Structures are given as C-alpha cells and as structure tokens.
PDB file of C-alpha atoms and ligand atoms in Angstrom:
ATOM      1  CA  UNK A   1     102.528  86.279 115.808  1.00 89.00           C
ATOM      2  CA  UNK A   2     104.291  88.336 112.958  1.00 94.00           C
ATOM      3  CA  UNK A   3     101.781  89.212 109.967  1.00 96.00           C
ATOM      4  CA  UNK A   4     104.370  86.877 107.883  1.00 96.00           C
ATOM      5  CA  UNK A   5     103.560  84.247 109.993  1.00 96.00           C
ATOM      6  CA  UNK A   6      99.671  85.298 110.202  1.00 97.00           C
ATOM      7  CA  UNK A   7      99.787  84.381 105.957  1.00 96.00           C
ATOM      8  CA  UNK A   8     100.917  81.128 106.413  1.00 96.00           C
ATOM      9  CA  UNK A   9      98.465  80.212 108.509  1.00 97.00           C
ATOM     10  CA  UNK A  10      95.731  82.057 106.570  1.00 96.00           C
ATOM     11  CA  UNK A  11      96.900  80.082 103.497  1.00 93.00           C
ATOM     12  CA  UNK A  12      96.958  76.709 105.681  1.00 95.00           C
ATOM     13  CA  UNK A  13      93.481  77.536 106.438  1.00 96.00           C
ATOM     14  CA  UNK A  14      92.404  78.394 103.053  1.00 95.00           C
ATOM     15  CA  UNK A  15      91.432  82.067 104.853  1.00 96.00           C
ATOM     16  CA  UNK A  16      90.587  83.033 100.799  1.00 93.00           C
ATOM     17  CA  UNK A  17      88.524  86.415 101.765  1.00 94.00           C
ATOM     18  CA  UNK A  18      90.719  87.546 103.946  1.00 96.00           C
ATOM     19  CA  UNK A  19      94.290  86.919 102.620  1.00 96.00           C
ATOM     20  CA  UNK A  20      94.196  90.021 100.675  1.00 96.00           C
ATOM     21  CA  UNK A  21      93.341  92.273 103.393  1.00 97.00           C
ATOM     22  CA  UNK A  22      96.557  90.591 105.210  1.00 97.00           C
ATOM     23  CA  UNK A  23      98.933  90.757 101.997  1.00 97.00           C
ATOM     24  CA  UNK A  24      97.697  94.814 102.628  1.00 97.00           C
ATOM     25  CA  UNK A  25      98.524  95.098 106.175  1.00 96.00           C
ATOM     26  CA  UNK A  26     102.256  93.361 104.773  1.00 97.00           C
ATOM     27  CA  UNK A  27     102.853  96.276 102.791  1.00 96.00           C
ATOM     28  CA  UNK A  28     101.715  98.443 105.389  1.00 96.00           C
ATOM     29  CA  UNK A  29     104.078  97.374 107.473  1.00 96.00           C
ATOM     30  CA  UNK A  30     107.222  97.855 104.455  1.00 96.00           C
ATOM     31  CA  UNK A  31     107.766  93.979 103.883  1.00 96.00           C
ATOM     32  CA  UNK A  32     108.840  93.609 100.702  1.00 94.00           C
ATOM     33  CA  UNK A  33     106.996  91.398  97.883  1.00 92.00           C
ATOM     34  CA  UNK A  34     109.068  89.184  97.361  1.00 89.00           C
ATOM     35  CA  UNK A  35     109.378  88.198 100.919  1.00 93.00           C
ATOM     36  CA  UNK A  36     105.842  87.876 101.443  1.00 95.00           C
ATOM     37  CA  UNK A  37     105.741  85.779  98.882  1.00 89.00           C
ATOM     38  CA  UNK A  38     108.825  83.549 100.575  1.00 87.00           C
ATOM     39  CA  UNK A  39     108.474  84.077 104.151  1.00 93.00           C
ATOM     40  CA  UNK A  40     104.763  84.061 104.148  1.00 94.00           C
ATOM     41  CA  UNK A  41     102.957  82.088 101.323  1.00 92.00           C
ATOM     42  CA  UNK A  42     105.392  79.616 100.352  1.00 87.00           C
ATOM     43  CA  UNK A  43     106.312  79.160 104.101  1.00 91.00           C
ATOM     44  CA  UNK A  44     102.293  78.223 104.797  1.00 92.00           C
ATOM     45  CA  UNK A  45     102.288  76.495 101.452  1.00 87.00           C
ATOM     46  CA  UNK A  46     105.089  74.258 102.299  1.00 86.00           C
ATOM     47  CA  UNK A  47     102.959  73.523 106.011  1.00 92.00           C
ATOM     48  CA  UNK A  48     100.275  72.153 103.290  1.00 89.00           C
ATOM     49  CA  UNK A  49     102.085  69.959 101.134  1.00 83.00           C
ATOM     50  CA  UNK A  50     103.807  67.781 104.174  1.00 89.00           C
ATOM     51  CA  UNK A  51      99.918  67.957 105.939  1.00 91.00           C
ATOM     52  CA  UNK A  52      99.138  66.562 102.229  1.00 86.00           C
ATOM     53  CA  UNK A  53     101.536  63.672 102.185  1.00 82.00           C
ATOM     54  CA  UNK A  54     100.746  62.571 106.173  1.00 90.00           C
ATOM     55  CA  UNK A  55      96.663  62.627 105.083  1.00 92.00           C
ATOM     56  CA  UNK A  56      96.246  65.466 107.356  1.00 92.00           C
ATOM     57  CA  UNK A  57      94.688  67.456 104.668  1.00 90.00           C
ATOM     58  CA  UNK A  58      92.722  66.456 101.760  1.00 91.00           C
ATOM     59  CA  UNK A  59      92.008  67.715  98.431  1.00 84.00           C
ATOM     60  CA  UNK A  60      89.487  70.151  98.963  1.00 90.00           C
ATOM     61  CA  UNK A  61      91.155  71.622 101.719  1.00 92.00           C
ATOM     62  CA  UNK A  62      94.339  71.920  99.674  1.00 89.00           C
ATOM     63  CA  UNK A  63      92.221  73.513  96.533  1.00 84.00           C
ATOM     64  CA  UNK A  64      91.528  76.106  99.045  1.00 91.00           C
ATOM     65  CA  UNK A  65      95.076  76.908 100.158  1.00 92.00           C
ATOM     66  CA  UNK A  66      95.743  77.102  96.501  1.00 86.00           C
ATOM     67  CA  UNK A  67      93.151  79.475  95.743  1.00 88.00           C
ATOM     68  CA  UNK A  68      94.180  81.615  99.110  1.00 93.00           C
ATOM     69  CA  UNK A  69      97.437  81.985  97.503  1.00 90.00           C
ATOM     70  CA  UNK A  70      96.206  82.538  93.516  1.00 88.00           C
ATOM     71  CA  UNK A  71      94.273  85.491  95.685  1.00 92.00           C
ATOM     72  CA  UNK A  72      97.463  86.466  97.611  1.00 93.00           C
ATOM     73  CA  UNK A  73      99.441  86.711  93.787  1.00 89.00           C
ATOM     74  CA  UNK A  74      96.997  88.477  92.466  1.00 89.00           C
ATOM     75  CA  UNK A  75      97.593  91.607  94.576  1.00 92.00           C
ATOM     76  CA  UNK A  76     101.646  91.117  94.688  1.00 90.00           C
ATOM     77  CA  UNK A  77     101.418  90.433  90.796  1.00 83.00           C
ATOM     78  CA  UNK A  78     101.589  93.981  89.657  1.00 86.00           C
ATOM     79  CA  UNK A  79     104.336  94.710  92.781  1.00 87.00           C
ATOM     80  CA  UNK A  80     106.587  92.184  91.223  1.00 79.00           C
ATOM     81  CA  UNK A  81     106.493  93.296  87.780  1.00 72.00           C
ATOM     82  CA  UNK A  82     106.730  96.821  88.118  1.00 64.00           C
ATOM     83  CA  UNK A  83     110.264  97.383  86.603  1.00 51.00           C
ATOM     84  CA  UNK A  84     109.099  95.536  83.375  1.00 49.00           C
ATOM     85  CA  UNK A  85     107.496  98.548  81.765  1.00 49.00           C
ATOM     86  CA  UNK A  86     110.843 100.192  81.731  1.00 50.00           C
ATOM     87  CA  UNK A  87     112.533  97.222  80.557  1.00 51.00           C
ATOM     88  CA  UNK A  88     113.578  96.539  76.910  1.00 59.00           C
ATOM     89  CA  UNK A  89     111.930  92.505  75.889  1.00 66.00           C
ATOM     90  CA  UNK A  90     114.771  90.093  76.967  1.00 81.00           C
ATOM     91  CA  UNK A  91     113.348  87.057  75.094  1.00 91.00           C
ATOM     92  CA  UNK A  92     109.627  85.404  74.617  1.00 95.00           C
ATOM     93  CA  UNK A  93     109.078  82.323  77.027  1.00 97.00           C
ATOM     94  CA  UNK A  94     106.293  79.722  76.251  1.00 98.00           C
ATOM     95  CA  UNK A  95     105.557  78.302  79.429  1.00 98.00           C
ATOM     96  CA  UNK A  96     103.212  74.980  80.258  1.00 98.00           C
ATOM     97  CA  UNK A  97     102.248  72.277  82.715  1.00 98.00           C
ATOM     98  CA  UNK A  98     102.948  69.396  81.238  1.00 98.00           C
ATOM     99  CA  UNK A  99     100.277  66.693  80.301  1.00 98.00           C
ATOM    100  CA  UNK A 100      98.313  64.974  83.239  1.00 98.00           C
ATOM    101  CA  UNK A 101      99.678  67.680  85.487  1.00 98.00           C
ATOM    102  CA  UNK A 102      97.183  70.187  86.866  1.00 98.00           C
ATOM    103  CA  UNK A 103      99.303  71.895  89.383  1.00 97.00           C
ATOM    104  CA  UNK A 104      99.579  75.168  88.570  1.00 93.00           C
ATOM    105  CA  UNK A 105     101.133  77.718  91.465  1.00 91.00           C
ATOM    106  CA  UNK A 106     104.537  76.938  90.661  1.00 91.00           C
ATOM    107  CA  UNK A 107     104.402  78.001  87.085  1.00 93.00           C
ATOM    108  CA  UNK A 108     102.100  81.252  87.622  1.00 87.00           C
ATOM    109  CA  UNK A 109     105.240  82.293  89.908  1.00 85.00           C
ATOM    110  CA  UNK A 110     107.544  81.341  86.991  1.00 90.00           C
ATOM    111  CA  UNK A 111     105.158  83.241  84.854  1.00 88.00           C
ATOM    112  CA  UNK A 112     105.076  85.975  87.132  1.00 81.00           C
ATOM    113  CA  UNK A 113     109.003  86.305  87.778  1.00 80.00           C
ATOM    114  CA  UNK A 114     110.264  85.662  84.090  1.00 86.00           C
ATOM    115  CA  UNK A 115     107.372  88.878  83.336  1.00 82.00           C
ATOM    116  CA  UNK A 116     108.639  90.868  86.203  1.00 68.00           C
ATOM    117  CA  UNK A 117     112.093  90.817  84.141  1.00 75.00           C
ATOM    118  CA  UNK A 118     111.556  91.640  80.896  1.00 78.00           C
ATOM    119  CA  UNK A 119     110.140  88.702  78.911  1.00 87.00           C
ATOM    120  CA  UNK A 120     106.858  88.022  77.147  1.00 89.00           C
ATOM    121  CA  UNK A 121     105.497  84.971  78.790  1.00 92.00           C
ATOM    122  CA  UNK A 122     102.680  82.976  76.448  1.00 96.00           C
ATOM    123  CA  UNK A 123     100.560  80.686  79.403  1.00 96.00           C
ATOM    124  CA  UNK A 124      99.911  77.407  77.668  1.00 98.00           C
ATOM    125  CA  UNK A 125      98.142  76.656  81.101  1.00 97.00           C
ATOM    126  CA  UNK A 126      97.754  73.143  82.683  1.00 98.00           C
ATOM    127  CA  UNK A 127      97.533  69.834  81.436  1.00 98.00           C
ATOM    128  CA  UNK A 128      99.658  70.484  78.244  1.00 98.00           C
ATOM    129  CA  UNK A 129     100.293  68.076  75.857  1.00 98.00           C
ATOM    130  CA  UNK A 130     103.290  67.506  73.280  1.00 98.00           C
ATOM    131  CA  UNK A 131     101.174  68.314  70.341  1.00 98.00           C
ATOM    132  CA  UNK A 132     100.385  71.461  71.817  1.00 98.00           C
ATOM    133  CA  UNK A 133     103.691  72.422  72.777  1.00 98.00           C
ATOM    134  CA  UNK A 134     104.950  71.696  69.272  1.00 98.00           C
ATOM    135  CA  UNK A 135     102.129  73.934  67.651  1.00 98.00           C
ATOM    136  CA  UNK A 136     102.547  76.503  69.702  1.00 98.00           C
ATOM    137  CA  UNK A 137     106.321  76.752  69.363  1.00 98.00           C
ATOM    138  CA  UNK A 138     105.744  76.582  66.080  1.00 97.00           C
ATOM    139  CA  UNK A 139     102.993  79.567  65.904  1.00 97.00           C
ATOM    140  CA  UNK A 140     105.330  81.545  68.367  1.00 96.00           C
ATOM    141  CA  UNK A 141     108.828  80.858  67.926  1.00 95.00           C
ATOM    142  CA  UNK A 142     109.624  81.210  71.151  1.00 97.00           C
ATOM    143  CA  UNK A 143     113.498  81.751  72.397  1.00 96.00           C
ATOM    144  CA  UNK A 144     112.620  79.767  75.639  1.00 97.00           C
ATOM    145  CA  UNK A 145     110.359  76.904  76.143  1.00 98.00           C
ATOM    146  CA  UNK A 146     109.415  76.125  80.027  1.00 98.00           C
ATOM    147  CA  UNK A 147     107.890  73.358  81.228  1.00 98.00           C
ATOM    148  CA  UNK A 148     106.570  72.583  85.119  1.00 98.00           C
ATOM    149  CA  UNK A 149     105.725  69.114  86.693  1.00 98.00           C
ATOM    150  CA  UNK A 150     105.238  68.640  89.962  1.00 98.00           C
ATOM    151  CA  UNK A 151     104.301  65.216  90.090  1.00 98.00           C
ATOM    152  CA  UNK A 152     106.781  62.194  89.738  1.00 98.00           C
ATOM    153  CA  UNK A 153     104.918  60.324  87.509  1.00 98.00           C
ATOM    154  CA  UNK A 154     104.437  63.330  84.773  1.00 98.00           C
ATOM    155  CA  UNK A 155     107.738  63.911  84.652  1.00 98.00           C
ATOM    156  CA  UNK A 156     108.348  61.841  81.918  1.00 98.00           C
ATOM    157  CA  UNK A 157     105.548  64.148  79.786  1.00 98.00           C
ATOM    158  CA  UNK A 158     108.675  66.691  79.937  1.00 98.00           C
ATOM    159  CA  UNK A 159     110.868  63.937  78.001  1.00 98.00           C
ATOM    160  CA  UNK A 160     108.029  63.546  75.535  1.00 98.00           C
ATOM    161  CA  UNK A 161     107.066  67.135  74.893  1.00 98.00           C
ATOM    162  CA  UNK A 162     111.213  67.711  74.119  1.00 98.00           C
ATOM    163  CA  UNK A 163     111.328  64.844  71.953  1.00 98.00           C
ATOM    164  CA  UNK A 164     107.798  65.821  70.208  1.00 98.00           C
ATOM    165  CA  UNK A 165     109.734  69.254  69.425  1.00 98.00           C
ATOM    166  CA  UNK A 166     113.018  67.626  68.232  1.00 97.00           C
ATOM    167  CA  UNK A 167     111.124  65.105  65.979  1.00 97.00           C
ATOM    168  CA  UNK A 168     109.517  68.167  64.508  1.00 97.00           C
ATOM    169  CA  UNK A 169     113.064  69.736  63.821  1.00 97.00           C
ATOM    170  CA  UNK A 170     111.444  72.671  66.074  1.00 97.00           C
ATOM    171  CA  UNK A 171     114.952  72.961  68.284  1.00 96.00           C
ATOM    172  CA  UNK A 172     117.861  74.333  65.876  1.00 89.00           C
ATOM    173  CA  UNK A 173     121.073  76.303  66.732  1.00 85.00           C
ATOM    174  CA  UNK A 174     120.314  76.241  70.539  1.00 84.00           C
ATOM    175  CA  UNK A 175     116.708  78.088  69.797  1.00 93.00           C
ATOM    176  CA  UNK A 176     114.628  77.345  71.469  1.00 97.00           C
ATOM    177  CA  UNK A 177     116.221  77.073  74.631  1.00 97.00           C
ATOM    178  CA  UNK A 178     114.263  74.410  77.191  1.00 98.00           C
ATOM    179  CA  UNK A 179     114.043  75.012  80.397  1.00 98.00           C
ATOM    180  CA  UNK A 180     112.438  72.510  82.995  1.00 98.00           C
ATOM    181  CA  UNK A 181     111.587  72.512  86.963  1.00 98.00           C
ATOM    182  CA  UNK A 182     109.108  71.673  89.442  1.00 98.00           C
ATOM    183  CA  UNK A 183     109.442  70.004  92.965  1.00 96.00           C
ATOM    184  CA  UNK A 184     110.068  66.784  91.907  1.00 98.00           C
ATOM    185  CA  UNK A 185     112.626  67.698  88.878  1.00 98.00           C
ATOM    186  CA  UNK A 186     116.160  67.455  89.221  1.00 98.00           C
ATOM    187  CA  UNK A 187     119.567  68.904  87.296  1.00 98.00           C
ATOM    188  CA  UNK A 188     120.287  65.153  86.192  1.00 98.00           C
ATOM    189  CA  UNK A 189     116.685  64.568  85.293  1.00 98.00           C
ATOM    190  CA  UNK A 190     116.777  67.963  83.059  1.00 98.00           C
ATOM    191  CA  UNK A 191     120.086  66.496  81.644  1.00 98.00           C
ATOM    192  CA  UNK A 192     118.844  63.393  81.092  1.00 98.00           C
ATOM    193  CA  UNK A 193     115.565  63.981  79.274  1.00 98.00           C
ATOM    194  CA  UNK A 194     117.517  66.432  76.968  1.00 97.00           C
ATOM    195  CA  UNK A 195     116.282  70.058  78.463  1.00 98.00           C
ATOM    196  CA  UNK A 196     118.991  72.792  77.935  1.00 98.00           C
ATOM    197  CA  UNK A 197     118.592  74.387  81.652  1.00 98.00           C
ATOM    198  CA  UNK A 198     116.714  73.299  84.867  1.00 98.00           C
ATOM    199  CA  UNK A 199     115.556  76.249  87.442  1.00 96.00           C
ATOM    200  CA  UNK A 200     115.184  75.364  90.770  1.00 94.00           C
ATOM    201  CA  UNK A 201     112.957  77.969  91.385  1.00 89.00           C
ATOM    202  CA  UNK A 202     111.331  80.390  89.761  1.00 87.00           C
ATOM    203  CA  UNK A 203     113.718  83.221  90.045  1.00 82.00           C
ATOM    204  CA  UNK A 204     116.944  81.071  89.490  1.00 90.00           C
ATOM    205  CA  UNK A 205     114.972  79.766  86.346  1.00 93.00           C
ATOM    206  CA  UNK A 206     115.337  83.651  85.526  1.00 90.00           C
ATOM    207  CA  UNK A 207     118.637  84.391  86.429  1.00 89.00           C
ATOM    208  CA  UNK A 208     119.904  81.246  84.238  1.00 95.00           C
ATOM    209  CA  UNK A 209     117.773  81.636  81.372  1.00 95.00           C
ATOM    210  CA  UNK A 210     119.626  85.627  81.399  1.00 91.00           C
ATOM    211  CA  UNK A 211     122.645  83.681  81.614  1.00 93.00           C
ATOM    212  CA  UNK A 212     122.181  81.512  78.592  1.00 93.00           C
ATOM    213  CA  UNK A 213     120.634  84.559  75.979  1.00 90.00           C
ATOM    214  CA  UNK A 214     123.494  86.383  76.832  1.00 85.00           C
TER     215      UNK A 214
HETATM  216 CO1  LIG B 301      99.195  67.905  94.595  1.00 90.99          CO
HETATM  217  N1  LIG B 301     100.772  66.796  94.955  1.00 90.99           N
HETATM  218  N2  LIG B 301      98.312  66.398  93.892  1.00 90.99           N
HETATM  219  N3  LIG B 301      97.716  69.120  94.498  1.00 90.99           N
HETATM  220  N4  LIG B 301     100.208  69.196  95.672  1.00 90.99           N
HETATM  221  C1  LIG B 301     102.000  67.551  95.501  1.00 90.99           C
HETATM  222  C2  LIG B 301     102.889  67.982  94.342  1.00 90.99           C
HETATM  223  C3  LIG B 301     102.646  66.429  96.411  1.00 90.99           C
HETATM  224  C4  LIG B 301     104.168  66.564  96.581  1.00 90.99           C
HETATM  225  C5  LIG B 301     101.912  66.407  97.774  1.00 90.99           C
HETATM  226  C6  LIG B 301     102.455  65.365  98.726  1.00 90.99           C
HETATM  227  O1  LIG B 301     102.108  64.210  98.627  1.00 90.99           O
HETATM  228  N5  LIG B 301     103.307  65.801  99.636  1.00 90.99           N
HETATM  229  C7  LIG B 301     102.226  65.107  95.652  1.00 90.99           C
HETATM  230  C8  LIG B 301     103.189  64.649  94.540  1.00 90.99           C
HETATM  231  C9  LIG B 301     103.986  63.409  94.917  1.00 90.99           C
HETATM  232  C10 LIG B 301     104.873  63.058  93.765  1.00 90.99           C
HETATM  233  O2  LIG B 301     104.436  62.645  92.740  1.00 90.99           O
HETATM  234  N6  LIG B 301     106.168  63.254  93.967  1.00 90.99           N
HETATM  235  C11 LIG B 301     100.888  65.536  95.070  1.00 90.99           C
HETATM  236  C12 LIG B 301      99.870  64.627  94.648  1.00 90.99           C
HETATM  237  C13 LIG B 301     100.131  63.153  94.913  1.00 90.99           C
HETATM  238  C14 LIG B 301      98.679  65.059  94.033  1.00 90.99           C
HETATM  239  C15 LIG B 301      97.527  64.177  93.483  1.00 90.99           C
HETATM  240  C16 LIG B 301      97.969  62.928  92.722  1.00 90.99           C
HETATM  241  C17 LIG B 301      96.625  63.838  94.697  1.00 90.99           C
HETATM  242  C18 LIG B 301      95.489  62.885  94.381  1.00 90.99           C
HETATM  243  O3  LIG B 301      94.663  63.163  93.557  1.00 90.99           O
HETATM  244  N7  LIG B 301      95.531  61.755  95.061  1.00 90.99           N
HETATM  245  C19 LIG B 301      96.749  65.172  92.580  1.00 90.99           C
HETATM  246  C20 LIG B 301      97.271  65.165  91.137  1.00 90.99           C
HETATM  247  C21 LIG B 301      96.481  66.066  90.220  1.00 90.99           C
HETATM  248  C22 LIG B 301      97.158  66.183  88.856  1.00 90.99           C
HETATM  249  O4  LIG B 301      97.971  67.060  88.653  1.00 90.99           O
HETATM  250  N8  LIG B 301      96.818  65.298  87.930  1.00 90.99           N
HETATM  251  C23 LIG B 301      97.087  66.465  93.253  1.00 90.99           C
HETATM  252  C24 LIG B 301      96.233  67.563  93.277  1.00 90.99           C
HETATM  253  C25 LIG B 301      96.504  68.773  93.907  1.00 90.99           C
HETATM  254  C26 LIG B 301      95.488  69.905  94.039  1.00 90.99           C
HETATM  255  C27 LIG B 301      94.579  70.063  92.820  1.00 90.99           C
HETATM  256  C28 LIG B 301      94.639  69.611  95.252  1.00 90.99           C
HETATM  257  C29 LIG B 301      96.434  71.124  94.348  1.00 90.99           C
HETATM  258  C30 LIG B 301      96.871  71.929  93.087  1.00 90.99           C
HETATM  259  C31 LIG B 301      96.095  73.207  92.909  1.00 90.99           C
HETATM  260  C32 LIG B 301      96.751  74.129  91.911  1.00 90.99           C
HETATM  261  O5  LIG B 301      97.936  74.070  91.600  1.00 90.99           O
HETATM  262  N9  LIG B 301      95.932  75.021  91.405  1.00 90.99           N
HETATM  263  C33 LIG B 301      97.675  70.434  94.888  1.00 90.99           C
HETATM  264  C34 LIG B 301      98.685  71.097  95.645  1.00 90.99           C
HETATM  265  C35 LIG B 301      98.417  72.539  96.017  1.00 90.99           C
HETATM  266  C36 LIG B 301      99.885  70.440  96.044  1.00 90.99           C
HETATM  267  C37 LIG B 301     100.995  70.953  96.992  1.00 90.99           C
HETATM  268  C38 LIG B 301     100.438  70.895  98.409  1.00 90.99           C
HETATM  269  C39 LIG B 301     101.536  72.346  96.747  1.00 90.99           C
HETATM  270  C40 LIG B 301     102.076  72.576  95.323  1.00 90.99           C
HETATM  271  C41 LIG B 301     102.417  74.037  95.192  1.00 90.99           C
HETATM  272  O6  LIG B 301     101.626  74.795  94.653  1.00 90.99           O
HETATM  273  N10 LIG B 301     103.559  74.439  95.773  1.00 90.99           N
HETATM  274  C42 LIG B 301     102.155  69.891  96.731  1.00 90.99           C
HETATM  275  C43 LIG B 301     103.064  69.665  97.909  1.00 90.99           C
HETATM  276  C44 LIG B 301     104.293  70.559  97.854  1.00 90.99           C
HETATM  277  O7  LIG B 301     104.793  70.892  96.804  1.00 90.99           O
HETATM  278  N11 LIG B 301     104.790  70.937  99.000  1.00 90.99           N
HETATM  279  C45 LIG B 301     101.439  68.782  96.073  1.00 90.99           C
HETATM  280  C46 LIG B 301     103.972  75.832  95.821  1.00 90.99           C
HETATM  281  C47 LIG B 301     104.723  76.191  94.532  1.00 90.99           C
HETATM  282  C48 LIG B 301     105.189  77.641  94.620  1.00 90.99           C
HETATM  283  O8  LIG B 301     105.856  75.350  94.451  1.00 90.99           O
HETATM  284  O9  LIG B 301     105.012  74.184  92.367  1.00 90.99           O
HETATM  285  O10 LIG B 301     107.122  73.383  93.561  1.00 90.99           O
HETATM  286  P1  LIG B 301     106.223  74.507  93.157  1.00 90.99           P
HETATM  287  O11 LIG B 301     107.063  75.522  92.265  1.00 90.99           O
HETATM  288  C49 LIG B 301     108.349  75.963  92.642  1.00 90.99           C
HETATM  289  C50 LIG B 301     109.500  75.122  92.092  1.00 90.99           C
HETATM  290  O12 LIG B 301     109.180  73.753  91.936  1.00 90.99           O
HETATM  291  C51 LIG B 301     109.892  75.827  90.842  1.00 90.99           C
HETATM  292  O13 LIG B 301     109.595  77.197  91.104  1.00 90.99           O
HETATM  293  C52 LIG B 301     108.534  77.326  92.048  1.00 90.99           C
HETATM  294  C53 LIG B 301     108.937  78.286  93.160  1.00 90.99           C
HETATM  295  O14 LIG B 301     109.610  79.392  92.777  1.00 90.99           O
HETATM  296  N12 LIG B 301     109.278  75.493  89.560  1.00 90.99           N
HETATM  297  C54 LIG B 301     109.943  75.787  88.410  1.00 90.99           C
HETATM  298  C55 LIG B 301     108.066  74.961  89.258  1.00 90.99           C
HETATM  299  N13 LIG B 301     107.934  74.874  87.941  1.00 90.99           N
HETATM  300  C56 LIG B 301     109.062  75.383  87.384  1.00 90.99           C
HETATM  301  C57 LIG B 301     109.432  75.565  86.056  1.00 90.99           C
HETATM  302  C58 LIG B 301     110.679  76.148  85.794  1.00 90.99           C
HETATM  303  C59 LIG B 301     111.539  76.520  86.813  1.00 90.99           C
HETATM  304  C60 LIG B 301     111.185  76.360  88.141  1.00 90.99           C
HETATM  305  O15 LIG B 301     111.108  76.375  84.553  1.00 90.99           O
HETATM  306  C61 LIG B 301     110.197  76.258  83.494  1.00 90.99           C
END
C-alpha cells in the first residue's frame, strides 16, 4: 500500500496519534503538500462521508476522522503557506460557517489556501450568524466575504447572511465581494441567493476571487 493510500485509511480510522508521523514519512518520501492533502486526506475523507450517508459510520467515529485530519493540517499548514511571507496582501477575506452549520474542514482549507496566497483571512469560525457577519464586515471592511455550508438545509443561512449585509447597505460598488461554496452549494444556488462568486473548492475559490480584484 502507498503511504498516500496508508493516510486515507489512517483518517478512515480516526488513526489521530499517528497521522502526523505518516504526513512525515509523506514528505520523506518528496510528495508534495498539496497532494497529500488531495490524494491522501481528502481521498480517506471522501471514504467517510459515503460510510456516513450508508450508516456505516456514526458520529463519533466521524469526529475522529475529522480531528485525524485537523492533526494532518496542522503539520502541512505552514508547507502550504510558505510563499505568503514574500507576498505583498492581495485583499482581506472574512470567512464563516454559516448559522446551524458546524462543519468546519472545508473552510480551514479555504482559510488555509486563500492565506497561502497572499490574503489576510479573519476566522469567524462555525455556526455564524447574519448579525455577526454584518458586524464584523462592518468592524473589518473586508474586500471578500466567504461563507461555507455543507449541509442542504443551511444553505439558505448563506441567502440570509447576504441579505442581512445588503439591508445594512454593507455591499457598495462591488465591495465586498461574496464568495460562497461547500459540498452541497452550487453556481446557480450562488447566483440565485445573490453571492458575487461560488468556489468549488478551496483553491478555485482562490484563483477566482484573484480573478475578480484584478
Ligand atoms: Co456531517 N454531513 N453532519 N459531520 N459530514 C455531511 C456534510 C454529509 C454530506 C454526510 C452524508 O450524509 N453523506 C451530510 C449532509 C447531507 C446534506 O445536508 N446534504 C451530513 C450530515 C447529515 C450531518 C449531521 C446532520 C448528522 C447528524 O447529526 N445526524 C450533522 C450536522 C451538524 C451541524 O452542522 N449542525 C453532521 C455532523 C458532522 C460531524 C460533527 C460529525 C463532522 C464535522 C466535524 C468538523 O467539521 N469539525 C461531519 C463530517 C466530517 C462530515 C463529512 C463526512 C465530511 C465533511 C468534510 O469535512 N469534508 C460530510 C460528508 C462529505 O462531505 N463527504 C458530512 C472534507 C472537506 C475538505 O470538504 O467541507 O466539502 P468540504 O469543503 C470543500 C468544498 O466544499 C469547498 O472547498 C473544500 C475543498 O477544497 N468549500 C468551499 C467549502 N467551503 C467553501 C467556501 C468557499 C469555497 C469553497 O468559499 C467561501
């Protein structure tokens, strides 16, 4: 078995002390971050999630896969954003969960790529609600606001959050720009709900936020 396929079964297993150790003998071995991250952990991670929906695995099980692969970022965190230091601030992202939504992996690797190229991410966390996006763009004028559901029925929090900001005349002249994703979020749905941009994932939410400051 390759070590990439070793992760994914370390993170299906919830192997927490011993994925770093692994994510080491990666490196070792010249694998590259970023496909550790894909051919590895998200590999395992997407093992989990169909386990998940066919009652396979249950919630405690899946908290553990989760926190394998918070453990697993932590060590790739500082590989990924090592070109930042020399990079000149693109833009400031505020980036949230939306309300009701605790899922959080998705948007610490949104976090982690939109930091890895130049931006200042503020982490509004989980669970956000409109009020607190509309304070908080309001007490950071940020040039991008990103929000992350992963669950059908928050979705619609996203709608709310960009009308909360609108109704507070927080969204002028295209700033800020909103950007939306998650699993269950769609280019339509971002139309539709009135967000600027949608990101598939975490690194096309990059490369089309770049796209849009230009
Ligand atoms: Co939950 N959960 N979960 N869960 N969970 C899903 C999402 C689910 C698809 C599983 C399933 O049934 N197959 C399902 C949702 C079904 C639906 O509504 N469509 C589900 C459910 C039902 C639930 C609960 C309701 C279960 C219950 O209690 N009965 C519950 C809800 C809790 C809540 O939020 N209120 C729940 C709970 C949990 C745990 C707490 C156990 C745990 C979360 C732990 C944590 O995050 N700290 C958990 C997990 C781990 C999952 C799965 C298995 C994995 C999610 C994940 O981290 N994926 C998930 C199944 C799956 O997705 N395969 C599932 C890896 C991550 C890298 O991908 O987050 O999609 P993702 O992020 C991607 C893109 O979506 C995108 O970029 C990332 C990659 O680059 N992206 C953005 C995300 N945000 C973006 C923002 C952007 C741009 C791109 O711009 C701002």
């Amino acid at each position: 078995m390759s070590v990439l396929d070793k992760l994914g079964e370390h993170l299906i297993e919830g192997k927490m002390g011993e994925i770093k150790a692994l994510v080491q003998s990666a490196l070792d071995e010249n694998i590259e971050p970023e496909e550790i991250l894909e051919k590895g952990l998200m590999k395992g991670m997407e093992v989990v999630g169909r386990r998940f929906a066919d009652e396979d695995m249950f919630i405690p099980e899946v908290m553990l896969s989760a926190r394998t692969m918070h453990t697993a970022l932590e060590l790739l965190r500082p590989l990924l954003e090592t070109d930042q230091k020399q990079m000149k601030m693109k833009g400031r992202l505020l980036l949230g969960t939306v309300e009701g939504d605790i899922h959080d992996i998705g948007k610490s690797l949104v976090e982690m790529m939109f930091t890895a190229n130049g931006f200042e991410v503020i982490d509004l966390g989980i669970n956000v609600t409109a009020q607190a996006f509309v304070e908080a763009v309001q007490q950071h004028q940020p040039d991008i606001v990103g929000m992350s559901a992963l669950l059908t029925n928050t979705m619609p929090a996203m709608q709310q959050a960009i009308a909360a900001i609108d109704d507070a005349g927080l969204r002028k002249e295209g700033k800020p720009r909103i950007i939306v994703g998650g699993a269950p979020v769609t280019e339509e749905y971002a139309k539709e709900i009135g967000a600027d941009l949608y990101g598939e994932n975490a690194l096309e939410g990059v490369e089309i936020v770049k796209e849009a400051l230009k």
